[in-house]
Short mmCIF file of C-alpha atoms and ligand atoms in Angstrom, two decimals:
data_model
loop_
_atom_site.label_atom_id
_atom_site.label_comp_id
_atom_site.label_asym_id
_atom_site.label_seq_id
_atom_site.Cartn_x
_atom_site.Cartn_y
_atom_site.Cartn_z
CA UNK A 21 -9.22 -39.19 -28.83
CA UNK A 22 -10.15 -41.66 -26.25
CA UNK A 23 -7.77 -42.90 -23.27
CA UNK A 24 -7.57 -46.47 -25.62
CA UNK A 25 -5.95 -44.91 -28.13
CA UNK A 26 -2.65 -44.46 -26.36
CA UNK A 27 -0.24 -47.01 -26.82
CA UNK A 28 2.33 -48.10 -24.02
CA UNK A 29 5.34 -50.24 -24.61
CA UNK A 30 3.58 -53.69 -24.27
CA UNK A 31 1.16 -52.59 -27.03
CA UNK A 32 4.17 -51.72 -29.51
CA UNK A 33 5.88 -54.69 -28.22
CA UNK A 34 2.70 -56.89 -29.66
CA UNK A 35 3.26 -54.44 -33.07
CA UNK A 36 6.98 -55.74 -33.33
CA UNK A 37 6.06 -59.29 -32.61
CA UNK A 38 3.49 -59.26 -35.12
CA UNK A 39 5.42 -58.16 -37.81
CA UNK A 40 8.27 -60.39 -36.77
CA UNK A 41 5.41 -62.96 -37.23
CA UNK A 42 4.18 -61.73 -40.55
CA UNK A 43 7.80 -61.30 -42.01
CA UNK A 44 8.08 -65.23 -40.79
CA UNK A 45 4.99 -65.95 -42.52
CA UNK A 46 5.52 -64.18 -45.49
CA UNK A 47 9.39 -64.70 -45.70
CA UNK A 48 9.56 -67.17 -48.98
CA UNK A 49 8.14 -64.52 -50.76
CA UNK A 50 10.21 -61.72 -49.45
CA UNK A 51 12.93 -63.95 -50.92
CA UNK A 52 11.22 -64.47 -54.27
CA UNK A 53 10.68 -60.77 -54.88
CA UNK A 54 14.46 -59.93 -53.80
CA UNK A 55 15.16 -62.39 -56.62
CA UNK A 56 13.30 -61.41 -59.22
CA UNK A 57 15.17 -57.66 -58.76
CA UNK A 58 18.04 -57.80 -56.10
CA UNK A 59 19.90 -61.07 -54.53
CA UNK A 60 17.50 -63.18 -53.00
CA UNK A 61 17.95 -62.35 -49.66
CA UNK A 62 15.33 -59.66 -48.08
CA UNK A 63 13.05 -62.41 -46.41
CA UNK A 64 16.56 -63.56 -44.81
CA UNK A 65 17.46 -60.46 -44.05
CA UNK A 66 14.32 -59.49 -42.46
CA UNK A 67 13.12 -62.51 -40.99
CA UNK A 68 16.77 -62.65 -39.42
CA UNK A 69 16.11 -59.30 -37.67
CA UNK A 70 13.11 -59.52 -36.64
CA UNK A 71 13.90 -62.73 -34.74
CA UNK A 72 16.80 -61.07 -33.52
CA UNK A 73 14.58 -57.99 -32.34
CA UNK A 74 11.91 -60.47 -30.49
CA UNK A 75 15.19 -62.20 -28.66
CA UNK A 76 16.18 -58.69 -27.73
CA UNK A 77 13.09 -57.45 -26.34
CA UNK A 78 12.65 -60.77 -24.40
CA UNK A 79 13.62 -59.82 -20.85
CA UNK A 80 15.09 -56.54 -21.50
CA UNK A 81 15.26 -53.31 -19.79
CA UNK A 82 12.13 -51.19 -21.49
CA UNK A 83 11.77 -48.30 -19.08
CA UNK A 84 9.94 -46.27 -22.20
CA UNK A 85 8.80 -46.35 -25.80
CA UNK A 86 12.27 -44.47 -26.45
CA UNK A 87 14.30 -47.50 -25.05
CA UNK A 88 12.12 -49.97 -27.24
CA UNK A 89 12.35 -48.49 -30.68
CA UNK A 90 16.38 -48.36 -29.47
CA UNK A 91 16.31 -51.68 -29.05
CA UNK A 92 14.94 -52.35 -31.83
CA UNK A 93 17.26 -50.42 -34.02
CA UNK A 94 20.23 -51.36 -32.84
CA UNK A 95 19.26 -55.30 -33.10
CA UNK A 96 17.90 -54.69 -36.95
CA UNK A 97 21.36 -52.60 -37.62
CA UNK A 98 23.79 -55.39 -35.93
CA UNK A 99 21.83 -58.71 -36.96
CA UNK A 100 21.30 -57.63 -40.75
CA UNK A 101 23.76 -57.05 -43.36
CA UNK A 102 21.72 -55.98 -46.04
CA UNK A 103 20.16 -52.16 -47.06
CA UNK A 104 17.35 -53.12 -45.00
CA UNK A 105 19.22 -53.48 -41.68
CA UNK A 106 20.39 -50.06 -41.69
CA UNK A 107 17.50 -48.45 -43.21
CA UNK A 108 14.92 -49.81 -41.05
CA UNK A 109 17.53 -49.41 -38.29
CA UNK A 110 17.47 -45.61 -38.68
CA UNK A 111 13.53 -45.79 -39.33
CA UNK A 112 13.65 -47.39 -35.54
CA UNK A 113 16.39 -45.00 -34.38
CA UNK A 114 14.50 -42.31 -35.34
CA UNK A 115 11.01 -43.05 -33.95
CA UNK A 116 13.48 -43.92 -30.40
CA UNK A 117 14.37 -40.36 -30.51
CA UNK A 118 10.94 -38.69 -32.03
CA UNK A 119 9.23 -40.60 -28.79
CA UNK A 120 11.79 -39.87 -26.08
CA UNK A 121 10.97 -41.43 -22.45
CA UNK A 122 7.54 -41.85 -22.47
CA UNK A 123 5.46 -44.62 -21.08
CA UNK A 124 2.66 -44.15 -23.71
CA UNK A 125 2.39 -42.29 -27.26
CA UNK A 126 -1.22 -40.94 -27.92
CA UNK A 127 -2.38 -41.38 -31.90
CA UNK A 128 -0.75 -38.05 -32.67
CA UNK A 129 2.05 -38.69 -31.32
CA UNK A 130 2.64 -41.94 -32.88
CA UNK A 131 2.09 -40.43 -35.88
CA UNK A 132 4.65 -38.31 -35.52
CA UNK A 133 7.06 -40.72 -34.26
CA UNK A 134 6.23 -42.60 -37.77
CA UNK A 135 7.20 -39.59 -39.79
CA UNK A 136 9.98 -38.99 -37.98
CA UNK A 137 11.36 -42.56 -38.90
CA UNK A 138 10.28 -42.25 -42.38
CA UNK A 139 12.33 -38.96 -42.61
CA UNK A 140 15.19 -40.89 -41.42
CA UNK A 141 15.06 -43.67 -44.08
CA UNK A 142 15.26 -40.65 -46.66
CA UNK A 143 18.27 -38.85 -44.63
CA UNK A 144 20.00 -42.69 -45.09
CA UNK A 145 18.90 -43.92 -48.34
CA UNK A 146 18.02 -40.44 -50.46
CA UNK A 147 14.82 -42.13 -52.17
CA UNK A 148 12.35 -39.82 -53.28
CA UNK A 149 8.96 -40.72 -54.27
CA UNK A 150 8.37 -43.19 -57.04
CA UNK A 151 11.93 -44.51 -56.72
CA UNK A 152 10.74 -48.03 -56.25
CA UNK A 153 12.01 -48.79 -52.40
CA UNK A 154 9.73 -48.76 -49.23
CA UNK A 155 9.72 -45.35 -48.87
CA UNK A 156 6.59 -45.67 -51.76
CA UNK A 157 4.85 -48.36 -48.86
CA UNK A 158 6.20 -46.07 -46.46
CA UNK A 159 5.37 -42.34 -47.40
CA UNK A 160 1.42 -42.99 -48.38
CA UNK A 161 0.76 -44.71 -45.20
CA UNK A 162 2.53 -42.21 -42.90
CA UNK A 163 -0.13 -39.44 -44.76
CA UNK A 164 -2.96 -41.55 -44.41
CA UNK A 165 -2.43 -41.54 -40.63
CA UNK A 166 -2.24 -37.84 -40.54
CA UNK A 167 -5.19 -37.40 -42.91
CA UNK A 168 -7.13 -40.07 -40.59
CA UNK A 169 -6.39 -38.39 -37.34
CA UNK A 170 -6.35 -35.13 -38.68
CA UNK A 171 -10.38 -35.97 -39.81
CA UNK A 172 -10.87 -37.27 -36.16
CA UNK A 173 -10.92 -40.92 -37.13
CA UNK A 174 -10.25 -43.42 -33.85
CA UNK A 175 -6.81 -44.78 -33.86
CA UNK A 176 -7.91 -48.40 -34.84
CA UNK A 177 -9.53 -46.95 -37.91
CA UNK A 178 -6.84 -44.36 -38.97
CA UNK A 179 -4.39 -47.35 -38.43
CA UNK A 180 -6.32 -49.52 -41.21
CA UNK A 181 -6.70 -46.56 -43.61
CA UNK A 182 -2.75 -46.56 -43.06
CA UNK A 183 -2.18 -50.32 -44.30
CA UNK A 184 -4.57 -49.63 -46.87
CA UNK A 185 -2.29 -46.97 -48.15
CA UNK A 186 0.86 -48.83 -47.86
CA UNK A 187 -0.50 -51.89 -49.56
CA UNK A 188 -2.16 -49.68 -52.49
CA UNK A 189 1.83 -48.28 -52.47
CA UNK A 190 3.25 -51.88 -52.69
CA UNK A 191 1.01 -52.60 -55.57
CA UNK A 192 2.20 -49.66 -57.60
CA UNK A 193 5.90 -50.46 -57.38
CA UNK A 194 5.04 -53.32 -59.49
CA UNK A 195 4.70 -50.45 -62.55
CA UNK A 196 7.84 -48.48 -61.70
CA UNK A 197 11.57 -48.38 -62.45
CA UNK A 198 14.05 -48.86 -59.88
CA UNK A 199 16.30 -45.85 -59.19
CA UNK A 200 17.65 -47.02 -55.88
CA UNK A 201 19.61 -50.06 -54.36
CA UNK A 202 20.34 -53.28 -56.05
CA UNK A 203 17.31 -53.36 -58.33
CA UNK A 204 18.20 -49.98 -60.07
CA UNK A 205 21.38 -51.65 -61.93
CA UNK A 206 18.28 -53.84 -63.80
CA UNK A 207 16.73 -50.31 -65.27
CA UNK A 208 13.94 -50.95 -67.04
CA UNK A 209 14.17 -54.52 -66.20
CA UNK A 210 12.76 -54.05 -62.90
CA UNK A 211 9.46 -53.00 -64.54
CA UNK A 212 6.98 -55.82 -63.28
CA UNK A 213 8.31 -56.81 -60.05
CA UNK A 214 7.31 -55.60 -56.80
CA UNK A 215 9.85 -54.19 -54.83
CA UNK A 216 10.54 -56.29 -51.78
CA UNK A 217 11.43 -53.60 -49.41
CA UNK A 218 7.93 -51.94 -50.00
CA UNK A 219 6.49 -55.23 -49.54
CA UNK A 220 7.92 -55.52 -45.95
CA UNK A 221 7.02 -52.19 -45.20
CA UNK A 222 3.27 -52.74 -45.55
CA UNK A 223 3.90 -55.85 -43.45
CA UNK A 224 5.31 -53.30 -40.90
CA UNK A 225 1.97 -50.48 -41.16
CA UNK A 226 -0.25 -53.53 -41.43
CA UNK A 227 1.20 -55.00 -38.08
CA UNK A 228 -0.09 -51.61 -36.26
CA UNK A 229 -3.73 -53.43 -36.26
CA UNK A 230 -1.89 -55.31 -33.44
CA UNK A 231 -1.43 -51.32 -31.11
CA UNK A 232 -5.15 -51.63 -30.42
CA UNK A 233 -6.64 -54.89 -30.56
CA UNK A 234 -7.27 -55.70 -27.20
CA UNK A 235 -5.77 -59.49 -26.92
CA UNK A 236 -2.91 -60.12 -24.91
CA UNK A 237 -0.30 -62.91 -25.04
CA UNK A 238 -0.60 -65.19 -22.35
P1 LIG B 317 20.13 -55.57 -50.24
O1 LIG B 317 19.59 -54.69 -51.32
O2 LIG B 317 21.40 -55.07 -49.64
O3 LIG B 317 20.20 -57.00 -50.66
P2 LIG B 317 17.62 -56.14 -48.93
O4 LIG B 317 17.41 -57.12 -50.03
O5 LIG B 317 17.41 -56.64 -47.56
O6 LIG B 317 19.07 -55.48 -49.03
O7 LIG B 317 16.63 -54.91 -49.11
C1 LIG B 317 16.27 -54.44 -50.38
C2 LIG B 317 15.21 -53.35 -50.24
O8 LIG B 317 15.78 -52.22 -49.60
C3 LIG B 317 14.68 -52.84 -51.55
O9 LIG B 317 13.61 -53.63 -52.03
C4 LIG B 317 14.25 -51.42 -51.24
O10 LIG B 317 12.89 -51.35 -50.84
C5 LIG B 317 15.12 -51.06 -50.05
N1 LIG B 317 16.12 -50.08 -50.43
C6 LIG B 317 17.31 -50.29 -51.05
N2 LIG B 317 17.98 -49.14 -51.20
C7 LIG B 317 17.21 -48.16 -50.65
C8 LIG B 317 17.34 -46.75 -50.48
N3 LIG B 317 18.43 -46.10 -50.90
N4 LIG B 317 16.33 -46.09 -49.88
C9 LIG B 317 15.22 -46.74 -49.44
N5 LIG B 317 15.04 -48.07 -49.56
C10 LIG B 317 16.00 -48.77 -50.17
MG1 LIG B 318 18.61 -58.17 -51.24
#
């Protein structure tokens, strides 16, 4: 553990506005996924929030990590209607409170602050493994970051084995049946189709690369 791999809000603050940038990018195919298996609308819904979460953050009050992910939350939970909104809302709320007032979280720490929001979108949404929502993007990348960090990996490298993970997760919702949200009233239907949520979620691990790359905005 070196003093670089502690991130401090204005390194998570260039993690949100990456994914916000991702979801942008990739929105029209957020949309095409939700309409294959749901209603059409989770590059809306996301793309929505995460705008709403950069216009937030812009010129806010951040004493502390805790305050940012609170932010956060509270913008994805008021700006989208959707499962998402509350889901990743309580993934945000939870990391807020797993962080606390701290002007920096250390790998480990992170980490944990990760789990602790995955745990959350369980507590809301009750999907277990293999159910075919982001929790199986989610879940693998959370225990890659562990394994990583546990094997004394550097941050930036346990952070890629972590997208690795979530991706290889995305991919293998493709094969699965959905037993939660909208997509579960299509049953074996849904076999075939990626599940969108999942598919944001990597965006979301992937977007870490941004904690620890050194560029700044100007
Ligand atoms: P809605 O389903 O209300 O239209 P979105 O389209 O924005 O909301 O989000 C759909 C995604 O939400 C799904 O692809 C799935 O990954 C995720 N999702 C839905 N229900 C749950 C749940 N109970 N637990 C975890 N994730 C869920
Ligand atoms: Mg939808």
């Amino acid at each position: 553990m070196t003093e670089m791999d502690a991130v401090d809000v204005a390194a998570l603050g260039r993690w949100l506005d990456e994914f916000a940038r991702l979801v942008g990018e990739h929105k029209q195919h957020l949309i095409q996924l939700d309409s294959a298996i749901g209603d059409a609308d989770h590059g809306t819904n996301m793309d929505r929030g995460m705008s709403a979460v950069i216009a937030a953050l812009d010129g806010a009050e951040l004493p502390d990590v805790g305050a940012l992910f609170k932010k956060v939350a509270t913008t994805m939970i008021s700006a989208v209607g959707g499962a998402s909104g509350p889901l990743y809302g309580t993934f945000f709320l939870r990391m807020a409170t797993a962080a606390g007032p701290v002007d920096s979280l250390d790998g480990p720490a992170f980490a944990k602050a990760l789990r602790a929001g995955l745990d959350g979108v369980v507590a809301r949404g009750k999907a277990e493994a293999g159910d075919k929502t982001m929790y199986d993007a989610l879940a693998p990348a959370v225990d890659a970051l562990d394994d990583a960090l546990g094997a004394g990996k550097p941050l930036t490298e346990a952070l890629s084995d972590a997208a690795d993970a979530a991706a290889r997760g995305r991919d293998a919702t493709k094969d699965l049946v959905a037993r939660k949200g909208r997509a579960s009233y299509l049953g074996e239907r849904s076999v075939g189709h990626q599940d969108p949520g999942a598919t944001s979620a990597a965006l979301l691990i992937s977007a870490t690369s941004a904690l620890t790359s050194t560029s700044t905005k100007g």
